[in-house]
mmCIF file of C-alpha atoms in Angstrom:
data_model
loop_
_atom_site.group_PDB
_atom_site.id
_atom_site.type_symbol
_atom_site.label_atom_id
_atom_site.label_comp_id
_atom_site.label_asym_id
_atom_site.label_seq_id
_atom_site.Cartn_x
_atom_site.Cartn_y
_atom_site.Cartn_z
ATOM 1 C CA UNK A 252 83.214 9.540 -45.693
ATOM 2 C CA UNK A 253 86.407 10.927 -46.174
ATOM 3 C CA UNK A 254 89.954 8.950 -44.746
ATOM 4 C CA UNK A 255 91.790 10.352 -41.971
ATOM 5 C CA UNK A 256 95.378 8.248 -42.029
ATOM 6 C CA UNK A 257 96.814 7.970 -38.153
ATOM 7 C CA UNK A 258 99.643 6.509 -39.683
ATOM 8 C CA UNK A 259 102.910 7.594 -38.536
ATOM 9 C CA UNK A 260 104.440 7.447 -41.449
ATOM 10 C CA UNK A 261 101.832 8.705 -44.835
ATOM 11 C CA UNK A 262 102.815 12.039 -43.100
ATOM 12 C CA UNK A 263 106.234 12.296 -45.025
ATOM 13 C CA UNK A 264 106.430 12.884 -47.979
ATOM 14 C CA UNK A 265 108.111 10.531 -50.953
ATOM 15 C CA UNK A 266 108.194 8.144 -49.203
ATOM 16 C CA UNK A 267 105.974 5.739 -50.936
ATOM 17 C CA UNK A 268 108.408 2.359 -50.493
ATOM 18 C CA UNK A 269 106.849 0.399 -47.286
ATOM 19 C CA UNK A 270 104.409 2.743 -46.359
ATOM 20 C CA UNK A 271 101.739 0.875 -47.504
ATOM 21 C CA UNK A 272 100.822 4.657 -48.716
ATOM 22 C CA UNK A 273 97.013 4.196 -50.649
ATOM 23 C CA UNK A 274 97.934 5.033 -54.423
ATOM 24 C CA UNK A 275 95.927 7.536 -56.866
ATOM 25 C CA UNK A 276 93.248 5.167 -58.082
ATOM 26 C CA UNK A 277 92.424 4.725 -53.860
ATOM 27 C CA UNK A 278 92.441 7.816 -52.851
ATOM 28 C CA UNK A 279 89.925 8.879 -55.594
ATOM 29 C CA UNK A 280 87.202 7.113 -54.066
ATOM 30 C CA UNK A 281 87.791 9.198 -51.211
ATOM 31 C CA UNK A 282 88.937 12.021 -49.648
ATOM 32 C CA UNK A 283 92.721 11.114 -47.480
ATOM 33 C CA UNK A 284 93.657 12.905 -45.394
ATOM 34 C CA UNK A 285 97.177 13.857 -43.575
ATOM 35 C CA UNK A 286 98.619 11.617 -45.808
ATOM 36 C CA UNK A 287 102.516 13.100 -47.965
ATOM 37 C CA UNK A 288 101.666 16.121 -45.116
ATOM 38 C CA UNK A 289 105.137 17.548 -44.374
ATOM 39 C CA UNK A 290 109.427 15.726 -45.901
ATOM 40 C CA UNK A 291 111.135 13.537 -44.946
ATOM 41 C CA UNK A 292 113.207 16.870 -42.560
ATOM 42 C CA UNK A 293 110.165 17.828 -41.033
ATOM 43 C CA UNK A 294 109.812 16.402 -37.686
ATOM 44 C CA UNK A 295 105.616 15.550 -37.175
ATOM 45 C CA UNK A 296 104.814 14.883 -33.528
ATOM 46 C CA UNK A 297 101.679 12.864 -32.247
ATOM 47 C CA UNK A 298 100.681 16.656 -30.979
ATOM 48 C CA UNK A 299 100.447 17.613 -34.326
ATOM 49 C CA UNK A 300 99.250 14.718 -35.464
ATOM 50 C CA UNK A 301 96.147 15.667 -33.127
ATOM 51 C CA UNK A 302 95.462 18.838 -33.179
ATOM 52 C CA UNK A 303 95.286 18.819 -36.934
ATOM 53 C CA UNK A 304 92.940 15.566 -36.368
ATOM 54 C CA UNK A 305 90.499 17.021 -34.075
ATOM 55 C CA UNK A 306 90.956 20.326 -36.814
ATOM 56 C CA UNK A 307 89.222 17.601 -39.665
ATOM 57 C CA UNK A 308 86.853 15.549 -38.583
ATOM 58 C CA UNK A 309 85.196 18.809 -37.660
ATOM 59 C CA UNK A 310 85.848 20.366 -40.884
ATOM 60 C CA UNK A 311 84.376 16.158 -42.105
ATOM 61 C CA UNK A 312 81.179 17.018 -39.715
ATOM 62 C CA UNK A 313 80.581 20.204 -41.213
ATOM 63 C CA UNK A 314 80.979 18.572 -45.121
ATOM 64 C CA UNK A 315 77.817 16.072 -43.349
ATOM 65 C CA UNK A 316 80.304 13.025 -44.811
ATOM 66 C CA UNK A 317 82.386 10.687 -42.250
ATOM 67 C CA UNK A 318 85.698 10.868 -40.399
ATOM 68 C CA UNK A 319 87.110 7.329 -41.346
ATOM 69 C CA UNK A 320 89.853 6.849 -38.859
ATOM 70 C CA UNK A 321 92.155 4.569 -41.295
ATOM 71 C CA UNK A 322 95.683 2.742 -39.910
ATOM 72 C CA UNK A 323 99.313 3.223 -38.593
ATOM 73 C CA UNK A 324 99.887 3.313 -34.614
ATOM 74 C CA UNK A 325 98.022 3.570 -31.913
ATOM 75 C CA UNK A 326 100.562 6.324 -30.158
ATOM 76 C CA UNK A 327 98.563 9.213 -32.300
ATOM 77 C CA UNK A 328 95.195 6.858 -31.646
ATOM 78 C CA UNK A 329 95.881 6.858 -28.396
ATOM 79 C CA UNK A 330 96.627 10.888 -28.365
ATOM 80 C CA UNK A 331 93.848 11.896 -30.502
ATOM 81 C CA UNK A 332 91.623 9.530 -28.106
ATOM 82 C CA UNK A 333 93.748 10.396 -24.683
ATOM 83 C CA UNK A 334 95.415 13.266 -25.052
ATOM 84 C CA UNK A 335 98.565 14.420 -24.481
ATOM 85 C CA UNK A 336 100.099 15.752 -21.467
ATOM 86 C CA UNK A 337 101.670 19.742 -21.450
ATOM 87 C CA UNK A 338 104.995 18.827 -21.747
ATOM 88 C CA UNK A 339 107.879 21.681 -22.622
ATOM 89 C CA UNK A 340 109.006 22.456 -25.679
ATOM 90 C CA UNK A 341 111.526 21.185 -27.106
ATOM 91 C CA UNK A 342 114.313 23.190 -26.198
ATOM 92 C CA UNK A 343 117.371 23.118 -29.567
ATOM 93 C CA UNK A 344 120.058 24.272 -27.427
ATOM 94 C CA UNK A 345 119.602 21.539 -25.338
ATOM 95 C CA UNK A 346 119.767 19.527 -27.663
ATOM 96 C CA UNK A 347 122.989 20.576 -29.550
ATOM 97 C CA UNK A 348 124.893 20.498 -26.192
ATOM 98 C CA UNK A 349 123.472 17.090 -25.399
ATOM 99 C CA UNK A 350 124.647 15.952 -29.199
ATOM 100 C CA UNK A 351 128.220 17.463 -28.669
ATOM 101 C CA UNK A 352 128.673 16.313 -24.904
ATOM 102 C CA UNK A 353 127.801 12.567 -27.120
ATOM 103 C CA UNK A 354 129.624 12.375 -29.448
ATOM 104 C CA UNK A 355 132.711 13.735 -27.198
ATOM 105 C CA UNK A 356 132.166 11.335 -24.417
ATOM 106 C CA UNK A 357 129.438 8.534 -25.690
ATOM 107 C CA UNK A 358 125.640 8.000 -25.312
ATOM 108 C CA UNK A 359 126.272 4.835 -22.505
ATOM 109 C CA UNK A 360 128.159 7.748 -20.291
ATOM 110 C CA UNK A 361 125.504 10.299 -20.772
ATOM 111 C CA UNK A 362 122.859 7.410 -20.055
ATOM 112 C CA UNK A 363 124.925 6.541 -16.687
ATOM 113 C CA UNK A 364 125.130 9.904 -15.738
ATOM 114 C CA UNK A 365 121.618 9.760 -15.769
ATOM 115 C CA UNK A 366 120.313 6.551 -14.363
ATOM 116 C CA UNK A 367 122.825 7.999 -10.916
#
C-alpha cells in the first residue's frame, strides 16, 4: 500500500503546524505521496492534483502496490473522480490589471460591476 494525500494543505512545504501532516515515523510505515511538493509561494491547483494523482496511481499499481487516497478536501477528490472542465489558463496580465483597478476603486466597485 502507498498513500496518496488528497489534502490541499499537505502539498506545501514548511506548513506543518495546523495541517495534521504525517510525521516521519508515520511516513516510514509506507510511502506517502503529494506531501511537501511545492513551496507556499507556488500555486497548486485541483487540475495539477488530478494529473499528479492519476500518474501516481498508475506508478503505484505498476509496482504491485495499492494506492490509498487519504484525507483532504472533497474538491481534490471530486476533481479526480469527475474530472474538470477545460478552462483557459490564467492570464497574469489581466490579474494585475484587475488588482490595480481594485486598488484604485475598491473590490466592492468591481463586484457591483460584475453584478450588472
